[in-house]
Amino acid sequence: MKNIIGRKAGMTTVFTADGRAVPATVIVAGPCTVVQRKTVDSDGYEAVALGFGDVKESRLTKAMKGLFKGAGVEPKRHIREFRADIEGAEVGQTITVEAFEPGDLVDVVGTSKGHGFSGGIKRWNFVGGGRSHGSMIHRQPGSGGDTNAGHTVRGSHRPGHFGVDRVTHQNLEVIRADTERNVLLVRGPVPGARNGLVLVSAAVRPPKQPRNAAKAEK
Amino acid sequence: MNVIDLVERDQLKESLPDVRTGDTVKVYSRVVEGGKERTQMFEGVVTARRGGGTNETLTVRRVSHGVGVEKSFLMHSPRLERIEIMKRGAVRRSRLYYLSEKIGKAARIKEKKATP
């Protein structure tokens, strides 16, 4: 089962075997415990709930205490459900970064950095107006749409709250899985700020053509 | 120690020559050309040394055929074979960016006297 919960530690540069320098995100992942196994019979759908990070028992609500007691596992701070690639997972089982291997493609879910209430330029990549020469329209969003319609089209891009969304990055390559330190190195950036919770699982939609196939032939 | 430092530590070279800004150095790096690998030498003045950990770089400047060329090397890259220090330079700045505006005699750097 290739699902794990972790924390983004930050980014660094890593050298590949052939000497190239690649950007990598360091994720401190696991060990996670399978806290609950949901089935069609019991919950109407199939899922596995993983727990990550220790927590004092006094911090838990009675409901959570009951859940952990029933499962017979140590209390965990974070619980997240995974619905793909869950065969063979049993309650109480421990999952570490050992499940991942260099070269694996993974999807990483994180919570994007908060930008507060942002204008169209930052939020939707609007171009904005001229900065000088008497432009008078600098960072305004421009037209709200057709006036004949009598209302603004729903879903049109406007200023508003930006960030703190669940974001998934697909098909990131695992560079290294360090079982000793519970560290996963993933190529490229991962959504969210440092110390943000991230979910790593096997890629649901790997590319049909292996990446770098053209390069390898050379 | 934080995790990133630990991850980087595996990748760092155990020893690097004590290269400083202003030094004249020869940098030997491996380049892949047409499927073959060979060692290339680049000689010039160190204008900057920046960054830390795996990201530490060395910028070397030379004037080649009348054109100023600056090349940055990742110091911990396995493709960087070795660095030879030819001359020690006496400079008062950590980054010699002013060199790009000087030509010929003005771009010289005084050699550091050997300390007893």
Short mmCIF file of C-alpha atoms in Angstrom, two decimals:
data_model
loop_
_atom_site.label_atom_id
_atom_site.label_comp_id
_atom_site.label_asym_id
_atom_site.label_seq_id
_atom_site.Cartn_x
_atom_site.Cartn_y
_atom_site.Cartn_z
CA MET A 1 0.00 0.00 0.00
CA LYS A 2 1.55 3.23 -1.14
CA ASN A 3 -0.12 5.83 1.04
CA ILE A 4 1.50 7.84 3.77
CA ILE A 5 1.07 11.05 5.73
CA GLY A 6 3.97 13.39 6.35
CA ARG A 7 5.18 16.89 6.93
CA LYS A 8 6.94 19.05 4.41
CA ALA A 9 10.35 19.90 5.83
CA GLY A 10 11.54 22.11 3.00
CA MET A 11 13.49 21.94 -0.21
CA THR A 12 17.06 21.27 -1.18
CA THR A 13 19.28 20.29 -4.09
CA VAL A 14 20.13 16.66 -4.68
CA PHE A 15 22.63 15.14 -7.08
CA THR A 16 21.48 12.23 -9.21
CA ALA A 17 23.64 9.22 -9.97
CA ASP A 18 24.77 10.77 -13.24
CA GLY A 19 25.74 13.98 -11.51
CA ARG A 20 22.85 16.26 -12.36
CA ALA A 21 21.55 18.60 -9.68
CA VAL A 22 17.80 18.35 -9.20
CA PRO A 23 15.44 20.22 -6.88
CA ALA A 24 13.86 18.04 -4.20
CA THR A 25 11.32 18.42 -1.43
CA VAL A 26 12.09 16.76 1.87
CA ILE A 27 9.04 15.14 3.43
CA VAL A 28 9.22 13.65 6.90
CA ALA A 29 6.69 10.88 6.47
CA GLY A 30 5.33 8.23 8.78
CA PRO A 31 5.46 5.95 10.52
CA CYS A 32 1.70 5.81 10.10
CA THR A 33 -0.70 3.38 11.68
CA VAL A 34 -3.81 2.01 10.05
CA VAL A 35 -6.46 3.26 12.44
CA GLN A 36 -9.59 2.19 10.67
CA ARG A 37 -10.66 0.10 7.73
CA LYS A 38 -13.89 1.29 6.14
CA THR A 39 -15.81 -1.09 3.94
CA VAL A 40 -18.90 -0.96 1.77
CA ASP A 41 -20.75 -2.94 4.42
CA SER A 42 -19.80 -0.75 7.35
CA ASP A 43 -19.56 2.73 5.81
CA GLY A 44 -20.80 2.48 2.24
CA TYR A 45 -17.35 2.91 0.70
CA GLU A 46 -13.89 1.45 0.81
CA ALA A 47 -11.17 3.42 2.58
CA VAL A 48 -8.28 3.18 4.93
CA ALA A 49 -7.74 5.73 7.69
CA LEU A 50 -4.11 6.38 8.55
CA GLY A 51 -2.94 8.03 11.75
CA PHE A 52 0.23 10.13 11.94
CA GLY A 53 2.08 11.84 14.77
CA ASP A 54 1.82 11.18 18.46
CA VAL A 55 -0.61 12.96 20.75
CA LYS A 56 -1.26 12.94 24.47
CA GLU A 57 -4.34 10.96 25.35
CA SER A 58 -5.63 13.86 27.45
CA ARG A 59 -5.92 15.91 24.27
CA LEU A 60 -8.44 13.58 22.71
CA THR A 61 -12.20 13.74 22.74
CA LYS A 62 -14.04 10.74 24.09
CA ALA A 63 -15.10 9.78 20.59
CA MET A 64 -11.49 9.70 19.39
CA LYS A 65 -10.37 7.80 22.47
CA GLY A 66 -13.02 5.20 21.68
CA LEU A 67 -11.83 4.92 18.09
CA PHE A 68 -8.22 4.32 19.07
CA LYS A 69 -9.18 1.95 21.88
CA GLY A 70 -11.41 -0.07 19.58
CA ALA A 71 -8.66 -0.32 17.00
CA GLY A 72 -6.11 -1.13 19.69
CA VAL A 73 -3.59 1.43 18.42
CA GLU A 74 -1.70 4.33 19.96
CA PRO A 75 -3.50 7.67 19.70
CA LYS A 76 -2.48 9.71 16.67
CA ARG A 77 -2.71 13.43 16.07
CA HIS A 78 -3.72 13.40 12.42
CA ILE A 79 -6.08 11.00 10.71
CA ARG A 80 -6.59 10.98 6.97
CA GLU A 81 -8.47 8.60 4.72
CA PHE A 82 -7.11 7.05 1.54
CA ARG A 83 -9.36 5.38 -0.98
CA ALA A 84 -6.93 4.11 -3.61
CA ASP A 85 -4.41 1.29 -3.42
CA ILE A 86 -5.61 -0.05 -0.09
CA GLU A 87 -5.57 -3.81 -0.59
CA GLY A 88 -4.17 -5.81 2.23
CA ALA A 89 -4.24 -3.01 4.77
CA GLU A 90 -5.19 -4.18 8.24
CA VAL A 91 -5.95 -2.20 11.35
CA GLY A 92 -2.87 -1.84 13.52
CA GLN A 93 -0.48 -2.23 10.61
CA THR A 94 2.40 0.26 10.48
CA ILE A 95 3.32 1.99 7.26
CA THR A 96 6.69 3.59 6.72
CA VAL A 97 8.50 5.16 3.81
CA GLU A 98 9.75 1.66 3.07
CA ALA A 99 6.64 1.31 0.90
CA PHE A 100 8.18 3.76 -1.55
CA GLU A 101 11.11 3.24 -3.86
CA PRO A 102 13.24 5.62 -5.86
CA GLY A 103 11.68 6.10 -9.27
CA ASP A 104 8.11 5.64 -8.05
CA LEU A 105 5.63 8.22 -9.26
CA VAL A 106 3.48 9.70 -6.52
CA ASP A 107 0.73 12.23 -6.07
CA VAL A 108 1.24 14.68 -3.24
CA VAL A 109 -1.66 16.50 -1.59
CA GLY A 110 -1.05 19.60 0.48
CA THR A 111 -2.73 22.77 1.65
CA SER A 112 -1.50 25.70 -0.41
CA LYS A 113 0.03 28.76 1.22
CA GLY A 114 -2.49 31.40 2.29
CA HIS A 115 -2.43 34.68 0.39
CA GLY A 116 -5.39 36.33 2.13
CA PHE A 117 -7.75 38.49 0.10
CA SER A 118 -5.90 38.92 -3.17
CA GLY A 119 -6.52 40.90 -6.32
CA GLY A 120 -6.93 39.52 -9.81
CA ILE A 121 -3.28 39.95 -10.71
CA LYS A 122 -1.96 37.66 -7.99
CA ARG A 123 -4.95 35.33 -7.92
CA TRP A 124 -5.77 34.86 -11.59
CA ASN A 125 -2.65 36.14 -13.35
CA PHE A 126 -4.48 39.17 -14.75
CA VAL A 127 -2.17 41.51 -16.62
CA GLY A 128 -3.37 44.78 -15.09
CA GLY A 129 -3.08 48.23 -16.60
CA GLY A 130 -0.16 50.50 -17.31
CA ARG A 131 1.82 51.78 -14.39
CA SER A 132 2.31 55.31 -15.69
CA HIS A 133 1.67 57.59 -18.68
CA GLY A 134 -1.62 58.63 -17.09
CA SER A 135 -3.05 55.11 -17.24
CA MET A 136 -5.10 55.45 -14.02
CA ILE A 137 -5.87 51.71 -14.17
CA HIS A 138 -3.07 49.96 -12.38
CA ARG A 139 -4.05 46.68 -10.74
CA GLN A 140 -7.80 46.76 -11.28
CA PRO A 141 -9.58 43.63 -12.48
CA GLY A 142 -11.14 45.31 -15.52
CA SER A 143 -14.53 44.44 -16.93
CA GLY A 144 -17.05 42.37 -15.01
CA GLY A 145 -18.54 41.03 -18.22
CA ASP A 146 -21.47 41.58 -20.57
CA THR A 147 -23.75 44.43 -19.48
CA ASN A 148 -26.67 43.03 -21.49
CA ALA A 149 -26.74 40.01 -19.25
CA GLY A 150 -27.64 42.28 -16.37
CA HIS A 151 -25.52 40.30 -13.95
CA THR A 152 -21.97 39.02 -13.63
CA VAL A 153 -21.40 35.54 -14.97
CA ARG A 154 -21.01 33.07 -12.17
CA GLY A 155 -17.53 31.76 -11.58
CA SER A 156 -15.83 34.67 -13.30
CA HIS A 157 -12.38 35.51 -12.01
CA ARG A 158 -12.54 38.24 -9.38
CA PRO A 159 -10.47 39.27 -6.39
CA GLY A 160 -11.09 37.24 -3.29
CA HIS A 161 -9.63 34.79 -0.86
CA PHE A 162 -6.60 33.04 -2.31
CA GLY A 163 -4.72 30.03 -1.00
CA VAL A 164 -5.35 27.56 1.81
CA ASP A 165 -6.85 25.17 -0.71
CA ARG A 166 -6.34 21.45 -1.02
CA VAL A 167 -3.92 21.09 -3.91
CA THR A 168 -2.72 17.87 -5.54
CA HIS A 169 0.50 17.62 -7.48
CA GLN A 170 0.46 14.55 -9.70
CA ASN A 171 3.25 12.29 -10.88
CA LEU A 172 6.16 13.49 -8.79
CA GLU A 173 9.17 11.23 -8.81
CA VAL A 174 10.48 9.73 -5.60
CA ILE A 175 14.21 10.34 -5.43
CA ARG A 176 14.98 8.59 -2.20
CA ALA A 177 13.19 6.86 0.68
CA ASP A 178 15.27 6.98 3.83
CA THR A 179 13.83 4.41 6.22
CA GLU A 180 16.29 5.32 8.94
CA ARG A 181 15.10 8.89 9.24
CA ASN A 182 11.59 8.39 7.87
CA VAL A 183 12.35 10.81 5.10
CA LEU A 184 10.97 10.86 1.59
CA LEU A 185 12.65 12.93 -1.11
CA VAL A 186 10.38 13.94 -3.94
CA ARG A 187 11.52 15.67 -7.08
CA GLY A 188 10.30 19.24 -7.42
CA PRO A 189 8.04 21.37 -5.25
CA VAL A 190 5.09 20.20 -3.17
CA PRO A 191 2.05 22.31 -2.26
CA GLY A 192 2.00 24.19 1.01
CA ALA A 193 4.27 25.83 3.52
CA ARG A 194 6.99 24.15 5.51
CA ASN A 195 5.63 21.99 8.33
CA GLY A 196 2.40 21.62 6.38
CA LEU A 197 0.72 18.22 6.40
CA VAL A 198 1.06 16.37 3.10
CA LEU A 199 -0.45 13.14 1.86
CA VAL A 200 1.69 11.02 -0.44
CA SER A 201 0.21 8.17 -2.45
CA ALA A 202 0.91 6.22 -5.60
CA ALA A 203 0.17 8.17 -8.77
CA VAL A 204 -3.41 7.61 -9.91
CA ARG A 205 -2.68 8.73 -13.45
CA PRO A 206 0.89 8.00 -14.42
CA PRO A 207 1.97 9.27 -17.84
CA LYS A 208 1.48 6.72 -20.65
CA GLN A 209 4.91 7.49 -22.06
CA PRO A 210 7.56 7.16 -19.39
CA ARG A 211 9.03 10.55 -18.74
CA ASN A 212 12.56 11.14 -20.08
CA ALA A 213 12.02 8.29 -22.55
CA ALA A 214 13.26 10.46 -25.38
CA LYS A 215 16.22 11.58 -23.32
CA ALA A 216 17.18 8.05 -22.35
CA GLU A 217 17.37 7.01 -26.00
CA LYS A 218 19.94 9.63 -26.68
CA MET B 1 19.99 18.93 13.61
CA ASN B 2 17.25 19.60 11.17
CA VAL B 3 16.24 17.05 8.59
CA ILE B 4 17.34 19.01 5.57
CA ASP B 5 20.88 19.34 6.88
CA LEU B 6 20.93 15.62 7.53
CA VAL B 7 19.74 14.85 4.03
CA GLU B 8 22.30 17.20 2.55
CA ARG B 9 25.16 15.89 4.64
CA ASP B 10 25.22 12.60 2.71
CA GLN B 11 25.84 14.52 -0.47
CA LEU B 12 28.55 16.89 0.64
CA LYS B 13 32.15 16.36 -0.30
CA GLU B 14 34.32 15.62 2.68
CA SER B 15 36.87 18.23 1.90
CA LEU B 16 36.95 21.19 -0.39
CA PRO B 17 39.96 23.37 -1.06
CA ASP B 18 39.99 26.64 0.82
CA VAL B 19 39.06 28.73 -2.21
CA ARG B 20 38.44 32.40 -1.52
CA THR B 21 37.19 35.30 -3.52
CA GLY B 22 39.98 36.86 -5.57
CA ASP B 23 41.93 33.64 -5.99
CA THR B 24 42.97 32.48 -9.42
CA VAL B 25 41.89 28.89 -9.84
CA LYS B 26 41.71 26.06 -12.31
CA VAL B 27 38.42 24.19 -12.11
CA TYR B 28 38.26 20.70 -13.58
CA SER B 29 34.74 19.55 -14.34
CA ARG B 30 33.38 16.58 -16.19
CA VAL B 31 31.20 17.35 -19.15
CA VAL B 32 29.14 14.96 -21.21
CA GLU B 33 29.56 15.62 -24.89
CA GLY B 34 28.10 13.43 -27.62
CA GLY B 35 27.64 10.51 -25.24
CA LYS B 36 31.24 10.73 -24.07
CA GLU B 37 32.54 12.19 -20.87
CA ARG B 38 35.67 14.24 -20.62
CA THR B 39 37.27 16.63 -18.18
CA GLN B 40 37.18 20.29 -18.98
CA MET B 41 39.35 22.90 -17.39
CA PHE B 42 38.27 26.47 -16.71
CA GLU B 43 40.79 28.93 -15.37
CA GLY B 44 39.97 32.33 -13.97
CA VAL B 45 39.40 34.58 -10.99
CA VAL B 46 36.90 33.62 -8.29
CA THR B 47 34.39 36.45 -8.15
CA ALA B 48 31.96 34.94 -5.67
CA ARG B 49 31.38 32.02 -3.42
CA ARG B 50 27.80 31.78 -2.30
CA GLY B 51 25.18 29.47 -0.85
CA GLY B 52 25.51 26.69 1.65
CA GLY B 53 25.07 22.96 1.85
CA THR B 54 24.62 21.20 -1.47
CA ASN B 55 23.80 24.51 -3.06
CA GLU B 56 27.18 26.17 -2.55
CA THR B 57 28.55 27.63 -5.76
CA LEU B 58 31.76 29.12 -7.00
CA THR B 59 31.70 31.76 -9.72
CA VAL B 60 34.82 31.98 -11.84
CA ARG B 61 35.49 34.75 -14.33
CA ARG B 62 37.91 34.88 -17.20
CA VAL B 63 38.33 36.87 -20.37
CA SER B 64 38.32 34.55 -23.33
CA HIS B 65 39.01 35.93 -26.83
CA GLY B 66 38.17 39.39 -25.60
CA VAL B 67 34.83 38.30 -24.16
CA GLY B 68 34.26 38.12 -20.43
CA VAL B 69 32.96 34.70 -19.37
CA GLU B 70 31.62 33.84 -15.93
CA LYS B 71 30.86 30.29 -14.98
CA SER B 72 29.21 29.06 -11.81
CA PHE B 73 30.03 25.64 -10.43
CA LEU B 74 28.14 23.71 -7.77
CA MET B 75 30.96 22.95 -5.39
CA HIS B 76 29.56 19.67 -4.15
CA SER B 77 28.55 18.37 -7.55
CA PRO B 78 30.07 15.02 -8.44
CA ARG B 79 30.76 16.49 -11.87
CA LEU B 80 33.21 18.92 -10.34
CA GLU B 81 36.41 16.94 -10.20
CA ARG B 82 38.87 19.23 -8.46
CA ILE B 83 39.90 22.81 -7.97
CA GLU B 84 43.50 23.96 -8.14
CA ILE B 85 44.45 27.23 -6.55
CA MET B 86 47.02 29.00 -8.72
CA LYS B 87 47.29 32.34 -6.96
CA ARG B 88 45.90 33.94 -3.85
CA GLY B 89 44.28 37.32 -4.42
CA ALA B 90 44.25 40.24 -1.99
CA VAL B 91 40.76 41.65 -2.20
CA ARG B 92 38.58 43.64 0.17
CA ARG B 93 35.19 42.45 -0.97
CA SER B 94 33.45 39.05 -0.87
CA ARG B 95 31.88 39.49 -4.30
CA LEU B 96 33.95 40.96 -7.09
CA TYR B 97 31.09 42.02 -9.31
CA TYR B 98 32.91 45.23 -10.13
CA LEU B 99 35.34 43.24 -12.26
CA SER B 100 32.82 42.97 -15.08
CA GLU B 101 33.03 46.73 -15.56
CA LYS B 102 36.81 46.81 -15.72
CA ILE B 103 38.93 45.88 -18.68
CA GLY B 104 42.57 45.00 -19.03
CA LYS B 105 44.91 46.46 -16.46
CA ALA B 106 42.11 47.75 -14.27
CA ALA B 107 40.76 44.22 -13.86
CA ARG B 108 43.92 42.94 -12.24
CA ILE B 109 43.90 41.66 -8.70
CA LYS B 110 46.83 42.10 -6.36
CA GLU B 111 48.43 38.90 -5.22
CA LYS B 112 48.29 38.16 -1.56
CA LYS B 113 51.67 38.03 0.12
CA ALA B 114 52.37 34.72 1.72
CA THR B 115 51.77 34.94 5.43
CA PRO B 116 54.72 33.67 7.47
#
